[in-house]
């Protein structure tokens, strides 16, 4: 069983809709969670980090964490074609750090016109 | 400021040859990571350097893989006697002392024929 699991997609949403990306993790000691965006042929870049249960909002992005259910999600409001990319979920055992990340395989998002 | 740089950007080699991949982290970043990403897959952790501590080599897939980091800065990943299954994108990342995130380089695309 992979430590961090994501649906590979593609997840297709129309422009302007909300995209919901989900991630589950198996290791209960995981403390810190990260969402990276990776455009095709490019390297990953950090979108959001979340360390506590609940929601964290940054512009059009909202990360949600539920440690009891071992579930992390990323919501993208008002999706734009430029949001089309692969979104990688990552977890770290230490609180508030990205010192040793375990990555999921990513979910490919397609935002259609 | 300058980001993480990697060289070469692309490398084609023949099976059985040795290859060296280079990573220049962001100045002042104390942690350096190597990952491997095969086509359509997530990031596979290879090795992690933190300051002067012994590196965490737990992700290296075989003894054909080795890495060093000289002077706490530049790192070289060496793959000896390359195999076709070594074909992948090799990504380097670095973190500042706060470890708030990992910053990725553009990667080296390795193709073993």
Tab-separated table of C-alpha atoms in Angstrom:
chain	number	residue	atom	x	y	z
A	1	UNK	CA	0.000	0.000	0.000
A	2	UNK	CA	1.382	3.386	-1.000
A	3	UNK	CA	1.811	5.857	1.840
A	4	UNK	CA	0.178	8.708	-0.077
A	5	UNK	CA	-2.542	7.900	-2.565
A	6	UNK	CA	-4.191	10.008	-5.230
A	7	UNK	CA	-6.539	9.291	-8.081
A	8	UNK	CA	-4.460	9.698	-11.238
A	9	UNK	CA	-7.334	11.261	-13.175
A	10	UNK	CA	-7.649	13.041	-15.457
A	11	UNK	CA	-10.132	15.162	-13.573
A	12	UNK	CA	-11.934	17.320	-16.077
A	13	UNK	CA	-13.795	20.444	-14.966
A	14	UNK	CA	-15.243	23.324	-16.988
A	15	UNK	CA	-13.750	26.777	-16.708
A	16	UNK	CA	-15.152	28.634	-13.722
A	17	UNK	CA	-16.103	25.500	-11.807
A	18	UNK	CA	-14.624	24.204	-8.553
A	19	UNK	CA	-11.988	21.498	-8.912
A	20	UNK	CA	-11.705	19.119	-5.966
A	21	UNK	CA	-8.491	17.108	-5.642
A	22	UNK	CA	-8.229	14.416	-3.013
A	23	UNK	CA	-5.422	12.599	-1.247
A	24	UNK	CA	-5.323	9.938	1.462
A	25	UNK	CA	-2.356	8.862	3.519
A	26	UNK	CA	-1.710	5.684	5.437
A	27	UNK	CA	0.892	6.753	7.985
A	28	UNK	CA	-0.830	8.201	11.040
A	29	UNK	CA	2.349	9.933	12.202
A	30	UNK	CA	2.257	12.265	9.194
A	31	UNK	CA	2.093	15.842	10.451
A	32	UNK	CA	2.569	18.198	7.515
A	33	UNK	CA	0.956	18.153	4.112
A	34	UNK	CA	1.742	19.922	0.886
A	35	UNK	CA	0.192	20.396	-2.513
A	36	UNK	CA	2.550	20.914	-5.441
A	37	UNK	CA	1.549	21.816	-8.991
A	38	UNK	CA	3.536	20.357	-11.865
A	39	UNK	CA	3.011	21.519	-15.419
A	40	UNK	CA	3.886	19.043	-18.139
A	41	UNK	CA	7.640	18.880	-18.584
A	42	UNK	CA	8.274	21.211	-15.674
A	43	UNK	CA	9.317	20.784	-12.064
A	44	UNK	CA	6.904	20.850	-9.104
A	45	UNK	CA	6.104	24.121	-7.376
A	46	UNK	CA	4.458	24.578	-3.983
A	47	UNK	CA	0.820	25.660	-3.992
A	48	UNK	CA	-0.276	25.150	-0.398
A	49	UNK	CA	0.903	23.698	2.873
A	50	UNK	CA	-1.354	22.656	5.757
A	51	UNK	CA	-0.457	21.369	9.180
A	52	UNK	CA	-3.657	21.574	11.282
A	53	UNK	CA	-7.092	20.091	10.914
A	54	UNK	CA	-9.549	22.297	9.061
A	55	UNK	CA	-9.365	24.596	6.090
A	56	UNK	CA	-6.642	26.922	4.899
A	57	UNK	CA	-7.421	29.424	2.151
A	58	UNK	CA	-5.061	31.256	-0.176
A	59	UNK	CA	-6.722	33.107	-3.024
A	60	UNK	CA	-8.596	30.631	-5.205
A	61	UNK	CA	-7.057	27.684	-3.385
A	62	UNK	CA	-8.324	25.989	-0.219
A	63	UNK	CA	-6.555	23.088	1.435
A	64	UNK	CA	-8.506	20.861	3.800
A	65	UNK	CA	-7.029	18.444	6.330
A	66	UNK	CA	-8.773	15.767	8.371
A	67	UNK	CA	-6.220	13.823	10.371
A	68	UNK	CA	-8.826	11.491	11.877
A	69	UNK	CA	-9.816	10.361	8.389
A	70	UNK	CA	-6.249	10.685	7.063
A	71	UNK	CA	-7.528	12.813	4.230
A	72	UNK	CA	-6.226	15.946	2.530
A	73	UNK	CA	-7.911	17.844	-0.249
A	74	UNK	CA	-7.290	20.854	-2.450
A	75	UNK	CA	-10.146	22.929	-3.818
A	76	UNK	CA	-9.573	25.288	-6.710
A	77	UNK	CA	-12.346	27.832	-7.158
A	78	UNK	CA	-13.096	29.548	-10.466
A	79	UNK	CA	-10.876	27.067	-12.289
A	80	UNK	CA	-8.916	28.486	-15.201
A	81	UNK	CA	-7.311	26.715	-18.171
A	82	UNK	CA	-3.952	27.748	-16.678
A	83	UNK	CA	-4.748	25.501	-13.707
A	84	UNK	CA	-4.462	22.466	-15.994
A	85	UNK	CA	-1.550	20.527	-14.531
A	86	UNK	CA	-0.730	17.556	-12.334
A	87	UNK	CA	-1.237	18.157	-8.628
A	88	UNK	CA	1.002	16.247	-6.260
A	89	UNK	CA	0.108	15.628	-2.647
A	90	UNK	CA	2.987	15.141	-0.197
A	91	UNK	CA	3.295	14.322	3.497
A	92	UNK	CA	6.017	14.736	6.114
A	93	UNK	CA	6.349	13.054	9.520
A	94	UNK	CA	7.551	16.218	11.215
A	95	UNK	CA	5.293	19.131	12.117
A	96	UNK	CA	5.552	22.290	10.069
A	97	UNK	CA	8.345	21.112	7.823
A	98	UNK	CA	9.046	19.698	4.396
A	99	UNK	CA	12.171	17.874	5.542
A	100	UNK	CA	11.474	14.462	4.043
A	101	UNK	CA	8.429	14.299	1.841
A	102	UNK	CA	6.528	11.287	0.597
A	103	UNK	CA	4.720	12.110	-2.621
A	104	UNK	CA	1.611	10.689	-4.197
A	105	UNK	CA	1.580	9.910	-7.901
A	106	UNK	CA	-0.452	13.031	-8.668
A	107	UNK	CA	-3.837	13.874	-10.132
A	108	UNK	CA	-3.982	15.356	-13.603
A	109	UNK	CA	-6.448	18.237	-13.818
A	110	UNK	CA	-7.877	19.432	-17.101
A	111	UNK	CA	-9.850	22.673	-17.142
A	112	UNK	CA	-11.929	22.871	-20.286
A	113	UNK	CA	-13.178	25.999	-22.043
B	1	UNK	CA	17.274	35.293	-7.090
B	2	UNK	CA	18.737	32.233	-8.730
B	3	UNK	CA	16.835	29.005	-8.275
B	4	UNK	CA	18.032	25.432	-8.128
B	5	UNK	CA	19.963	24.577	-11.262
B	6	UNK	CA	20.717	21.174	-12.710
B	7	UNK	CA	22.941	19.960	-15.493
B	8	UNK	CA	22.775	18.536	-18.005
B	9	UNK	CA	19.138	19.176	-18.860
B	10	UNK	CA	19.085	16.076	-21.045
B	11	UNK	CA	21.377	13.052	-21.140
B	12	UNK	CA	21.297	10.126	-23.524
B	13	UNK	CA	23.612	7.248	-22.714
B	14	UNK	CA	24.153	3.639	-23.601
B	15	UNK	CA	23.350	0.800	-21.284
B	16	UNK	CA	26.313	-0.003	-19.065
B	17	UNK	CA	27.813	3.487	-19.113
B	18	UNK	CA	28.225	5.661	-16.007
B	19	UNK	CA	26.520	9.052	-15.765
B	20	UNK	CA	26.932	12.035	-13.453
B	21	UNK	CA	24.149	14.504	-12.784
B	22	UNK	CA	24.833	17.836	-11.125
B	23	UNK	CA	22.741	20.015	-8.837
B	24	UNK	CA	23.442	23.556	-7.634
B	25	UNK	CA	21.074	24.404	-4.770
B	26	UNK	CA	19.837	27.842	-3.853
B	27	UNK	CA	22.492	29.763	-1.959
B	28	UNK	CA	22.025	29.431	1.801
B	29	UNK	CA	19.890	26.308	1.579
B	30	UNK	CA	21.186	23.676	3.949
B	31	UNK	CA	19.165	20.685	2.766
B	32	UNK	CA	19.436	19.060	-0.652
B	33	UNK	CA	17.340	16.230	-2.057
B	34	UNK	CA	17.412	13.996	-5.094
B	35	UNK	CA	14.243	12.455	-6.522
B	36	UNK	CA	13.472	10.327	-9.534
B	37	UNK	CA	10.288	10.677	-11.561
B	38	UNK	CA	9.443	8.058	-14.133
B	39	UNK	CA	6.921	8.776	-16.879
B	40	UNK	CA	3.483	9.347	-15.376
B	41	UNK	CA	4.689	8.577	-11.866
B	42	UNK	CA	5.114	10.532	-8.681
B	43	UNK	CA	8.390	11.561	-7.161
B	44	UNK	CA	10.533	8.762	-5.762
B	45	UNK	CA	12.849	9.902	-2.971
B	46	UNK	CA	16.490	8.918	-3.514
B	47	UNK	CA	18.767	10.702	-1.056
B	48	UNK	CA	18.784	13.669	1.346
B	49	UNK	CA	21.698	15.798	2.551
B	50	UNK	CA	21.360	18.023	5.594
B	51	UNK	CA	24.316	20.211	6.492
B	52	UNK	CA	27.268	18.164	7.678
B	53	UNK	CA	25.157	15.226	8.837
B	54	UNK	CA	25.461	11.816	7.239
B	55	UNK	CA	23.129	11.682	4.225
B	56	UNK	CA	19.873	9.728	4.305
B	57	UNK	CA	20.439	7.198	1.542
B	58	UNK	CA	17.357	5.122	2.276
B	59	UNK	CA	15.796	5.759	-1.129
B	60	UNK	CA	18.679	4.729	-3.354
B	61	UNK	CA	17.372	1.792	-5.428
B	62	UNK	CA	20.665	-0.084	-5.752
B	63	UNK	CA	24.381	0.194	-5.053
B	64	UNK	CA	24.816	1.504	-8.601
B	65	UNK	CA	23.475	4.805	-7.321
B	66	UNK	CA	25.558	7.151	-5.207
B	67	UNK	CA	25.637	10.847	-4.440
B	68	UNK	CA	27.925	13.304	-2.800
B	69	UNK	CA	27.670	16.892	-1.753
B	70	UNK	CA	30.868	18.896	-1.702
B	71	UNK	CA	31.361	21.872	0.580
B	72	UNK	CA	27.748	21.776	1.653
B	73	UNK	CA	26.658	23.112	-1.711
B	74	UNK	CA	26.900	21.392	-5.105
B	75	UNK	CA	25.791	17.773	-5.317
B	76	UNK	CA	26.512	15.069	-7.871
B	77	UNK	CA	24.356	11.985	-8.385
B	78	UNK	CA	26.258	9.153	-10.041
B	79	UNK	CA	24.657	6.154	-11.676
B	80	UNK	CA	27.075	3.381	-12.551
B	81	UNK	CA	26.476	0.750	-15.225
B	82	UNK	CA	23.220	2.354	-16.286
B	83	UNK	CA	20.227	0.192	-17.117
B	84	UNK	CA	17.215	1.007	-19.281
B	85	UNK	CA	14.998	1.142	-16.199
B	86	UNK	CA	17.116	4.055	-14.959
B	87	UNK	CA	15.543	6.223	-17.665
B	88	UNK	CA	13.612	8.949	-15.856
B	89	UNK	CA	13.702	12.604	-14.871
B	90	UNK	CA	16.046	13.184	-11.961
B	91	UNK	CA	14.962	16.143	-9.867
B	92	UNK	CA	17.000	17.979	-7.296
B	93	UNK	CA	15.464	20.157	-4.597
B	94	UNK	CA	16.790	22.300	-1.785
B	95	UNK	CA	15.314	23.699	1.414
B	96	UNK	CA	16.237	26.650	3.582
B	97	UNK	CA	16.997	26.043	7.274
B	98	UNK	CA	13.313	26.637	8.089
B	99	UNK	CA	12.274	23.724	5.857
B	100	UNK	CA	9.059	25.464	4.944
B	101	UNK	CA	9.167	23.921	1.505
B	102	UNK	CA	11.394	22.293	-1.062
B	103	UNK	CA	12.367	24.232	-4.157
B	104	UNK	CA	12.853	22.085	-7.217
B	105	UNK	CA	15.274	22.399	-10.075
B	106	UNK	CA	14.264	21.853	-13.708
B	107	UNK	CA	15.456	18.259	-13.699
B	108	UNK	CA	17.740	16.129	-15.841
B	109	UNK	CA	16.007	13.859	-18.343
B	110	UNK	CA	18.020	10.669	-18.585
B	111	UNK	CA	17.482	8.208	-21.399
B	112	UNK	CA	19.375	4.922	-21.345
B	113	UNK	CA	19.401	3.183	-24.702
